[in-house]
């Protein structure tokens, strides 16, 4: 009798879950069928070299400033390093070399001689922006690409790793929709393995609605950011934010989201 009751309970639970899921999908479909409209063009400039705000669902660019200006992207590069890794053999073993750990920057706490599964190196790569991890991954999987061009390194240290905010919006949307695991990793506060532990150093991870992203810095690029937020005032519509050449990413993202709140509506 106990088994029958338990089985019945499971069936009821599954039925309820399916119904809930269907109603959720229906509600989401209704929301996603609405279009984002810019009611008023922002009258203030955001003090960055370039930015784009775009709709994750449709890819439409909603707000922008110098969207076609080609600029260094710094550690945004690492999203594309993670993308290529997940599209190749992410179960392969990678041994960290002296050359890897001699890469500029100390983030990641990797040591020469350590062996990791490639997929585990995604955590220092994306959480702590480890250039050592990026170099080790690139050494094993080959050159990294962004759209139709080959990047000069997998870390973003090179100022020759360039793109536009508009191009990045399309490429980032592709990663978010087709390889969501990458963005899931970037929402973690930390990750601890049997060998090591890594802490998320994103300046915007604690902001409401954060769905993941990647920031970067070099002297040539200044501060750069890719981030996705679920915007409560827009029925939790997911918007992507690309910022290139910022002095203060957190402040600039907050300003941009405020502009979106004031200027954009679902209709």
PDB file of C-alpha atoms in Angstrom:
ATOM      1  CA  UNK A   1       0.000   0.000   0.000  1.00  0.00           C
ATOM      2  CA  UNK A   2       2.849   2.326   0.868  1.00  0.00           C
ATOM      3  CA  UNK A   3       4.453   1.687  -2.542  1.00  0.00           C
ATOM      4  CA  UNK A   4       1.174   2.353  -4.355  1.00  0.00           C
ATOM      5  CA  UNK A   5       0.704   5.582  -2.445  1.00  0.00           C
ATOM      6  CA  UNK A   6       4.243   6.693  -3.229  1.00  0.00           C
ATOM      7  CA  UNK A   7       3.821   5.857  -6.926  1.00  0.00           C
ATOM      8  CA  UNK A   8       0.552   7.761  -7.050  1.00  0.00           C
ATOM      9  CA  UNK A   9       2.205  10.725  -5.345  1.00  0.00           C
ATOM     10  CA  UNK A  10       5.035  10.722  -7.871  1.00  0.00           C
ATOM     11  CA  UNK A  11       2.585  10.573 -10.782  1.00  0.00           C
ATOM     12  CA  UNK A  12       0.562  13.457  -9.365  1.00  0.00           C
ATOM     13  CA  UNK A  13       3.747  15.449  -8.809  1.00  0.00           C
ATOM     14  CA  UNK A  14       4.929  14.834 -12.370  1.00  0.00           C
ATOM     15  CA  UNK A  15       1.498  15.747 -13.762  1.00  0.00           C
ATOM     16  CA  UNK A  16       1.487  18.951 -11.727  1.00  0.00           C
ATOM     17  CA  UNK A  17       5.020  19.763 -12.832  1.00  0.00           C
ATOM     18  CA  UNK A  18       4.133  19.237 -16.499  1.00  0.00           C
ATOM     19  CA  UNK A  19       1.059  21.445 -16.187  1.00  0.00           C
ATOM     20  CA  UNK A  20       3.065  24.100 -14.381  1.00  0.00           C
ATOM     21  CA  UNK A  21       5.812  23.874 -16.976  1.00  0.00           C
ATOM     22  CA  UNK A  22       3.323  24.210 -19.827  1.00  0.00           C
ATOM     23  CA  UNK A  23       1.650  27.216 -18.246  1.00  0.00           C
ATOM     24  CA  UNK A  24       5.059  28.777 -17.610  1.00  0.00           C
ATOM     25  CA  UNK A  25       6.108  28.261 -21.221  1.00  0.00           C
ATOM     26  CA  UNK A  26       2.809  29.772 -22.362  1.00  0.00           C
ATOM     27  CA  UNK A  27       3.309  32.794 -20.128  1.00  0.00           C
ATOM     28  CA  UNK A  28       6.899  33.189 -21.279  1.00  0.00           C
ATOM     29  CA  UNK A  29       5.839  32.904 -24.922  1.00  0.00           C
ATOM     30  CA  UNK A  30       3.265  35.641 -24.384  1.00  0.00           C
ATOM     31  CA  UNK A  31       5.898  37.891 -22.800  1.00  0.00           C
ATOM     32  CA  UNK A  32       8.478  37.142 -25.484  1.00  0.00           C
ATOM     33  CA  UNK A  33       5.959  37.954 -28.229  1.00  0.00           C
ATOM     34  CA  UNK A  34       5.905  41.524 -26.960  1.00  0.00           C
ATOM     35  CA  UNK A  35       8.434  43.902 -28.500  1.00  0.00           C
ATOM     36  CA  UNK A  36      10.785  46.219 -26.673  1.00  0.00           C
ATOM     37  CA  UNK A  37      10.132  49.838 -27.619  1.00  0.00           C
ATOM     38  CA  UNK A  38      12.412  52.782 -26.930  1.00  0.00           C
ATOM     39  CA  UNK A  39      10.014  55.516 -25.858  1.00  0.00           C
ATOM     40  CA  UNK A  40      12.626  58.236 -25.464  1.00  0.00           C
ATOM     41  CA  UNK A  41      16.204  58.311 -26.664  1.00  0.00           C
ATOM     42  CA  UNK A  42      18.628  58.763 -23.750  1.00  0.00           C
ATOM     43  CA  UNK A  43      19.782  62.352 -23.479  1.00  0.00           C
ATOM     44  CA  UNK A  44      22.889  61.572 -21.447  1.00  0.00           C
ATOM     45  CA  UNK A  45      26.086  59.922 -22.611  1.00  0.00           C
ATOM     46  CA  UNK A  46      27.599  57.008 -20.739  1.00  0.00           C
ATOM     47  CA  UNK A  47      31.311  57.664 -20.245  1.00  0.00           C
ATOM     48  CA  UNK A  48      32.543  54.595 -22.120  1.00  0.00           C
ATOM     49  CA  UNK A  49      34.122  54.247 -25.556  1.00  0.00           C
ATOM     50  CA  UNK A  50      31.293  52.021 -26.776  1.00  0.00           C
ATOM     51  CA  UNK A  51      28.237  50.179 -25.500  1.00  0.00           C
ATOM     52  CA  UNK A  52      25.323  48.122 -26.752  1.00  0.00           C
ATOM     53  CA  UNK A  53      22.186  46.974 -24.943  1.00  0.00           C
ATOM     54  CA  UNK A  54      20.382  44.190 -26.785  1.00  0.00           C
ATOM     55  CA  UNK A  55      17.456  41.802 -26.435  1.00  0.00           C
ATOM     56  CA  UNK A  56      18.679  38.243 -25.817  1.00  0.00           C
ATOM     57  CA  UNK A  57      15.460  36.809 -27.258  1.00  0.00           C
ATOM     58  CA  UNK A  58      15.559  38.579 -30.626  1.00  0.00           C
ATOM     59  CA  UNK A  59      19.089  39.947 -30.894  1.00  0.00           C
ATOM     60  CA  UNK A  60      17.685  43.435 -31.484  1.00  0.00           C
ATOM     61  CA  UNK A  61      19.932  46.296 -30.382  1.00  0.00           C
ATOM     62  CA  UNK A  62      17.893  48.585 -28.134  1.00  0.00           C
ATOM     63  CA  UNK A  63      20.367  51.262 -27.071  1.00  0.00           C
ATOM     64  CA  UNK A  64      23.902  51.923 -28.272  1.00  0.00           C
ATOM     65  CA  UNK A  65      26.811  54.317 -28.392  1.00  0.00           C
ATOM     66  CA  UNK A  66      29.539  53.852 -31.018  1.00  0.00           C
ATOM     67  CA  UNK A  67      28.385  50.255 -31.659  1.00  0.00           C
ATOM     68  CA  UNK A  68      30.625  49.799 -34.725  1.00  0.00           C
ATOM     69  CA  UNK A  69      33.831  51.145 -33.183  1.00  0.00           C
ATOM     70  CA  UNK A  70      36.492  48.409 -33.124  1.00  0.00           C
ATOM     71  CA  UNK A  71      38.226  48.262 -29.749  1.00  0.00           C
ATOM     72  CA  UNK A  72      40.339  45.871 -27.645  1.00  0.00           C
ATOM     73  CA  UNK A  73      38.110  43.476 -25.685  1.00  0.00           C
ATOM     74  CA  UNK A  74      40.575  42.267 -22.996  1.00  0.00           C
ATOM     75  CA  UNK A  75      39.324  39.238 -21.007  1.00  0.00           C
ATOM     76  CA  UNK A  76      35.964  39.080 -22.770  1.00  0.00           C
ATOM     77  CA  UNK A  77      38.181  36.891 -24.964  1.00  0.00           C
ATOM     78  CA  UNK A  78      37.925  34.146 -22.346  1.00  0.00           C
ATOM     79  CA  UNK A  79      34.253  33.543 -23.182  1.00  0.00           C
ATOM     80  CA  UNK A  80      35.370  32.452 -26.638  1.00  0.00           C
ATOM     81  CA  UNK A  81      38.172  30.337 -25.188  1.00  0.00           C
ATOM     82  CA  UNK A  82      35.569  28.553 -23.037  1.00  0.00           C
ATOM     83  CA  UNK A  83      33.295  28.201 -26.082  1.00  0.00           C
ATOM     84  CA  UNK A  84      35.964  26.458 -28.161  1.00  0.00           C
ATOM     85  CA  UNK A  85      36.886  24.215 -25.235  1.00  0.00           C
ATOM     86  CA  UNK A  86      33.293  23.019 -24.797  1.00  0.00           C
ATOM     87  CA  UNK A  87      33.005  22.437 -28.531  1.00  0.00           C
ATOM     88  CA  UNK A  88      36.129  20.240 -28.562  1.00  0.00           C
ATOM     89  CA  UNK A  89      37.385  17.551 -26.157  1.00  0.00           C
ATOM     90  CA  UNK A  90      36.673  19.063 -22.751  1.00  0.00           C
ATOM     91  CA  UNK A  91      37.425  15.752 -20.981  1.00  0.00           C
ATOM     92  CA  UNK A  92      41.066  15.733 -22.068  1.00  0.00           C
ATOM     93  CA  UNK A  93      43.786  16.037 -19.436  1.00  0.00           C
ATOM     94  CA  UNK A  94      45.878  19.202 -19.419  1.00  0.00           C
ATOM     95  CA  UNK A  95      49.172  19.430 -17.552  1.00  0.00           C
ATOM     96  CA  UNK A  96      50.117  22.941 -16.485  1.00  0.00           C
ATOM     97  CA  UNK A  97      53.570  23.941 -17.741  1.00  0.00           C
ATOM     98  CA  UNK A  98      56.106  26.491 -16.549  1.00  0.00           C
ATOM     99  CA  UNK A  99      55.342  28.567 -19.652  1.00  0.00           C
ATOM    100  CA  UNK A 100      51.652  28.610 -18.698  1.00  0.00           C
ATOM    101  CA  UNK A 101      52.278  29.969 -15.204  1.00  0.00           C
ATOM    102  CA  UNK A 102      54.755  32.534 -16.520  1.00  0.00           C
ATOM    103  CA  UNK A 103      51.913  34.210 -18.421  1.00  0.00           C
ATOM    104  CA  UNK A 104      51.301  37.749 -17.153  1.00  0.00           C
ATOM    105  CA  UNK A 105      49.022  37.859 -14.103  1.00  0.00           C
ATOM    106  CA  UNK A 106      48.771  35.559 -11.081  1.00  0.00           C
ATOM    107  CA  UNK A 107      45.039  34.762 -10.976  1.00  0.00           C
ATOM    108  CA  UNK A 108      44.059  31.116 -10.881  1.00  0.00           C
ATOM    109  CA  UNK A 109      46.663  29.777  -8.440  1.00  0.00           C
ATOM    110  CA  UNK A 110      47.849  27.134 -10.924  1.00  0.00           C
ATOM    111  CA  UNK A 111      51.234  25.441 -10.500  1.00  0.00           C
ATOM    112  CA  UNK A 112      53.522  23.832 -13.055  1.00  0.00           C
ATOM    113  CA  UNK A 113      53.126  20.050 -13.093  1.00  0.00           C
ATOM    114  CA  UNK A 114      49.483  20.010 -11.954  1.00  0.00           C
ATOM    115  CA  UNK A 115      47.096  17.993 -14.124  1.00  0.00           C
ATOM    116  CA  UNK A 116      43.477  19.012 -14.654  1.00  0.00           C
ATOM    117  CA  UNK A 117      40.591  17.845 -16.770  1.00  0.00           C
ATOM    118  CA  UNK A 118      40.157  20.556 -19.381  1.00  0.00           C
ATOM    119  CA  UNK A 119      36.581  21.276 -18.283  1.00  0.00           C
ATOM    120  CA  UNK A 120      37.793  22.045 -14.747  1.00  0.00           C
ATOM    121  CA  UNK A 121      40.039  24.827 -16.039  1.00  0.00           C
ATOM    122  CA  UNK A 122      36.886  26.702 -17.056  1.00  0.00           C
ATOM    123  CA  UNK A 123      36.496  27.715 -13.389  1.00  0.00           C
ATOM    124  CA  UNK A 124      39.788  29.629 -12.957  1.00  0.00           C
ATOM    125  CA  UNK A 125      39.384  30.884 -16.541  1.00  0.00           C
ATOM    126  CA  UNK A 126      35.974  32.470 -15.965  1.00  0.00           C
ATOM    127  CA  UNK A 127      35.791  33.076 -12.202  1.00  0.00           C
ATOM    128  CA  UNK A 128      39.254  34.540 -11.582  1.00  0.00           C
ATOM    129  CA  UNK A 129      40.064  35.426 -15.213  1.00  0.00           C
ATOM    130  CA  UNK A 130      43.212  33.299 -15.081  1.00  0.00           C
ATOM    131  CA  UNK A 131      45.584  34.033 -17.948  1.00  0.00           C
ATOM    132  CA  UNK A 132      47.533  30.896 -16.996  1.00  0.00           C
ATOM    133  CA  UNK A 133      44.414  28.775 -17.523  1.00  0.00           C
ATOM    134  CA  UNK A 134      43.696  30.511 -20.834  1.00  0.00           C
ATOM    135  CA  UNK A 135      47.230  29.831 -22.077  1.00  0.00           C
ATOM    136  CA  UNK A 136      47.082  26.171 -21.031  1.00  0.00           C
ATOM    137  CA  UNK A 137      43.710  25.674 -22.723  1.00  0.00           C
ATOM    138  CA  UNK A 138      44.777  27.408 -25.936  1.00  0.00           C
ATOM    139  CA  UNK A 139      47.980  25.359 -26.049  1.00  0.00           C
ATOM    140  CA  UNK A 140      45.855  22.206 -26.112  1.00  0.00           C
ATOM    141  CA  UNK A 141      42.924  23.191 -28.342  1.00  0.00           C
ATOM    142  CA  UNK A 142      44.491  25.679 -30.751  1.00  0.00           C
ATOM    143  CA  UNK A 143      43.795  29.272 -31.694  1.00  0.00           C
ATOM    144  CA  UNK A 144      40.569  30.934 -30.560  1.00  0.00           C
ATOM    145  CA  UNK A 145      38.156  32.543 -33.010  1.00  0.00           C
ATOM    146  CA  UNK A 146      35.572  35.298 -32.723  1.00  0.00           C
ATOM    147  CA  UNK A 147      33.136  35.501 -35.633  1.00  0.00           C
ATOM    148  CA  UNK A 148      35.294  35.245 -38.764  1.00  0.00           C
ATOM    149  CA  UNK A 149      38.626  36.235 -37.227  1.00  0.00           C
ATOM    150  CA  UNK A 150      41.350  34.457 -35.282  1.00  0.00           C
ATOM    151  CA  UNK A 151      42.278  36.068 -31.968  1.00  0.00           C
ATOM    152  CA  UNK A 152      45.912  36.686 -31.076  1.00  0.00           C
ATOM    153  CA  UNK A 153      45.664  34.889 -27.736  1.00  0.00           C
ATOM    154  CA  UNK A 154      43.122  33.065 -25.598  1.00  0.00           C
ATOM    155  CA  UNK A 155      43.463  35.360 -22.598  1.00  0.00           C
ATOM    156  CA  UNK A 156      42.806  38.841 -23.957  1.00  0.00           C
ATOM    157  CA  UNK A 157      46.186  40.198 -22.919  1.00  0.00           C
ATOM    158  CA  UNK A 158      46.882  41.213 -26.515  1.00  0.00           C
ATOM    159  CA  UNK A 159      45.516  44.611 -27.525  1.00  0.00           C
ATOM    160  CA  UNK A 160      45.123  43.099 -31.008  1.00  0.00           C
ATOM    161  CA  UNK A 161      42.146  41.073 -29.764  1.00  0.00           C
ATOM    162  CA  UNK A 162      39.550  43.518 -31.074  1.00  0.00           C
ATOM    163  CA  UNK A 163      35.854  43.582 -31.840  1.00  0.00           C
ATOM    164  CA  UNK A 164      32.893  45.938 -31.856  1.00  0.00           C
ATOM    165  CA  UNK A 165      30.098  46.033 -29.314  1.00  0.00           C
ATOM    166  CA  UNK A 166      27.657  45.218 -32.112  1.00  0.00           C
ATOM    167  CA  UNK A 167      29.619  42.151 -33.229  1.00  0.00           C
ATOM    168  CA  UNK A 168      30.029  40.998 -29.641  1.00  0.00           C
ATOM    169  CA  UNK A 169      26.279  41.232 -29.030  1.00  0.00           C
ATOM    170  CA  UNK A 170      25.647  38.662 -31.760  1.00  0.00           C
ATOM    171  CA  UNK A 171      28.457  36.326 -30.694  1.00  0.00           C
ATOM    172  CA  UNK A 172      27.606  36.544 -26.987  1.00  0.00           C
ATOM    173  CA  UNK A 173      23.933  35.864 -27.692  1.00  0.00           C
ATOM    174  CA  UNK A 174      24.967  32.707 -29.539  1.00  0.00           C
ATOM    175  CA  UNK A 175      26.981  31.490 -26.528  1.00  0.00           C
ATOM    176  CA  UNK A 176      24.218  32.359 -24.054  1.00  0.00           C
ATOM    177  CA  UNK A 177      21.541  30.495 -26.001  1.00  0.00           C
ATOM    178  CA  UNK A 178      23.566  27.493 -27.199  1.00  0.00           C
ATOM    179  CA  UNK A 179      26.180  27.005 -24.460  1.00  0.00           C
ATOM    180  CA  UNK A 180      24.386  28.291 -21.329  1.00  0.00           C
ATOM    181  CA  UNK A 181      26.768  26.348 -19.065  1.00  0.00           C
ATOM    182  CA  UNK A 182      29.411  29.014 -19.713  1.00  0.00           C
ATOM    183  CA  UNK A 183      27.187  31.744 -18.302  1.00  0.00           C
ATOM    184  CA  UNK A 184      26.013  29.475 -15.468  1.00  0.00           C
ATOM    185  CA  UNK A 185      29.631  29.140 -14.310  1.00  0.00           C
ATOM    186  CA  UNK A 186      30.036  32.917 -14.214  1.00  0.00           C
ATOM    187  CA  UNK A 187      27.163  33.287 -11.738  1.00  0.00           C
ATOM    188  CA  UNK A 188      28.903  31.125  -9.113  1.00  0.00           C
ATOM    189  CA  UNK A 189      30.302  32.832  -6.033  1.00  0.00           C
ATOM    190  CA  UNK A 190      33.134  30.295  -5.914  1.00  0.00           C
ATOM    191  CA  UNK A 191      34.134  26.798  -6.970  1.00  0.00           C
ATOM    192  CA  UNK A 192      36.223  24.368  -4.921  1.00  0.00           C
ATOM    193  CA  UNK A 193      37.829  21.223  -6.348  1.00  0.00           C
ATOM    194  CA  UNK A 194      40.017  18.590  -4.715  1.00  0.00           C
ATOM    195  CA  UNK A 195      43.089  20.483  -5.958  1.00  0.00           C
ATOM    196  CA  UNK A 196      42.163  24.131  -5.763  1.00  0.00           C
ATOM    197  CA  UNK A 197      39.491  26.744  -5.244  1.00  0.00           C
ATOM    198  CA  UNK A 198      38.520  29.839  -7.209  1.00  0.00           C
ATOM    199  CA  UNK A 199      36.475  32.911  -6.268  1.00  0.00           C
ATOM    200  CA  UNK A 200      34.378  34.981  -8.667  1.00  0.00           C
ATOM    201  CA  UNK A 201      35.891  38.466  -8.999  1.00  0.00           C
ATOM    202  CA  UNK A 202      33.160  40.004 -11.170  1.00  0.00           C
ATOM    203  CA  UNK A 203      32.301  43.579 -10.138  1.00  0.00           C
ATOM    204  CA  UNK A 204      28.623  43.082 -11.064  1.00  0.00           C
ATOM    205  CA  UNK A 205      27.815  39.532  -9.927  1.00  0.00           C
ATOM    206  CA  UNK A 206      25.834  40.713  -6.898  1.00  0.00           C
ATOM    207  CA  UNK A 207      23.569  43.071  -8.860  1.00  0.00           C
ATOM    208  CA  UNK A 208      19.906  42.057  -9.020  1.00  0.00           C
ATOM    209  CA  UNK A 209      18.970  39.952 -12.027  1.00  0.00           C
ATOM    210  CA  UNK A 210      22.528  38.983 -12.976  1.00  0.00           C
ATOM    211  CA  UNK A 211      22.562  35.972 -15.314  1.00  0.00           C
ATOM    212  CA  UNK A 212      26.284  35.852 -15.986  1.00  0.00           C
ATOM    213  CA  UNK A 213      29.020  37.488 -18.007  1.00  0.00           C
ATOM    214  CA  UNK A 214      32.712  38.327 -18.177  1.00  0.00           C
ATOM    215  CA  UNK A 215      34.734  41.432 -17.461  1.00  0.00           C
ATOM    216  CA  UNK A 216      38.275  42.366 -18.378  1.00  0.00           C
ATOM    217  CA  UNK A 217      41.018  44.942 -18.050  1.00  0.00           C
ATOM    218  CA  UNK A 218      44.215  45.900 -19.834  1.00  0.00           C
ATOM    219  CA  UNK A 219      45.789  49.345 -20.032  1.00  0.00           C
ATOM    220  CA  UNK A 220      45.026  49.504 -23.753  1.00  0.00           C
ATOM    221  CA  UNK A 221      41.401  48.334 -23.454  1.00  0.00           C
ATOM    222  CA  UNK A 222      40.603  49.914 -20.084  1.00  0.00           C
ATOM    223  CA  UNK A 223      37.676  48.008 -18.506  1.00  0.00           C
ATOM    224  CA  UNK A 224      35.399  45.827 -20.611  1.00  0.00           C
ATOM    225  CA  UNK A 225      32.262  43.844 -19.861  1.00  0.00           C
ATOM    226  CA  UNK A 226      29.741  41.404 -21.216  1.00  0.00           C
ATOM    227  CA  UNK A 227      26.757  40.828 -18.912  1.00  0.00           C
ATOM    228  CA  UNK A 228      23.207  39.511 -19.114  1.00  0.00           C
ATOM    229  CA  UNK A 229      20.507  40.713 -16.719  1.00  0.00           C
ATOM    230  CA  UNK A 230      16.897  39.723 -16.230  1.00  0.00           C
ATOM    231  CA  UNK A 231      15.112  43.076 -16.034  1.00  0.00           C
ATOM    232  CA  UNK A 232      12.240  43.002 -13.536  1.00  0.00           C
ATOM    233  CA  UNK A 233      10.595  46.177 -14.895  1.00  0.00           C
ATOM    234  CA  UNK A 234      10.404  44.505 -18.335  1.00  0.00           C
ATOM    235  CA  UNK A 235       8.676  41.321 -17.127  1.00  0.00           C
ATOM    236  CA  UNK A 236      12.077  39.726 -16.499  1.00  0.00           C
ATOM    237  CA  UNK A 237      13.099  40.057 -20.153  1.00  0.00           C
ATOM    238  CA  UNK A 238      16.777  39.130 -20.506  1.00  0.00           C
ATOM    239  CA  UNK A 239      18.959  41.915 -21.876  1.00  0.00           C
ATOM    240  CA  UNK A 240      22.619  41.790 -22.829  1.00  0.00           C
ATOM    241  CA  UNK A 241      25.018  44.614 -22.009  1.00  0.00           C
ATOM    242  CA  UNK A 242      28.348  45.122 -23.793  1.00  0.00           C
ATOM    243  CA  UNK A 243      30.687  47.847 -22.509  1.00  0.00           C
ATOM    244  CA  UNK A 244      34.094  48.656 -23.987  1.00  0.00           C
ATOM    245  CA  UNK A 245      36.500  51.255 -22.624  1.00  0.00           C
ATOM    246  CA  UNK A 246      34.926  51.933 -19.229  1.00  0.00           C
ATOM    247  CA  UNK A 247      36.568  53.536 -16.197  1.00  0.00           C
ATOM    248  CA  UNK A 248      34.070  52.014 -13.751  1.00  0.00           C
ATOM    249  CA  UNK A 249      32.110  48.976 -14.936  1.00  0.00           C
ATOM    250  CA  UNK A 250      29.790  48.683 -11.971  1.00  0.00           C
ATOM    251  CA  UNK A 251      28.802  52.345 -12.045  1.00  0.00           C
ATOM    252  CA  UNK A 252      28.363  52.349 -15.828  1.00  0.00           C
ATOM    253  CA  UNK A 253      26.205  49.200 -15.809  1.00  0.00           C
ATOM    254  CA  UNK A 254      23.979  50.665 -13.109  1.00  0.00           C
ATOM    255  CA  UNK A 255      23.599  53.862 -15.176  1.00  0.00           C
ATOM    256  CA  UNK A 256      22.799  51.886 -18.326  1.00  0.00           C
ATOM    257  CA  UNK A 257      20.196  49.755 -16.581  1.00  0.00           C
ATOM    258  CA  UNK A 258      18.630  52.936 -15.212  1.00  0.00           C
ATOM    259  CA  UNK A 259      18.492  54.331 -18.759  1.00  0.00           C
ATOM    260  CA  UNK A 260      16.779  51.144 -19.920  1.00  0.00           C
ATOM    261  CA  UNK A 261      14.266  51.389 -17.079  1.00  0.00           C
ATOM    262  CA  UNK A 262      13.434  54.993 -18.020  1.00  0.00           C
ATOM    263  CA  UNK A 263      13.460  54.623 -21.805  1.00  0.00           C
ATOM    264  CA  UNK A 264      12.281  51.126 -22.753  1.00  0.00           C
ATOM    265  CA  UNK A 265       8.871  49.469 -22.517  1.00  0.00           C
ATOM    266  CA  UNK A 266       7.309  46.168 -23.601  1.00  0.00           C
ATOM    267  CA  UNK A 267       4.428  46.667 -26.030  1.00  0.00           C
TER     268      UNK A 267
END
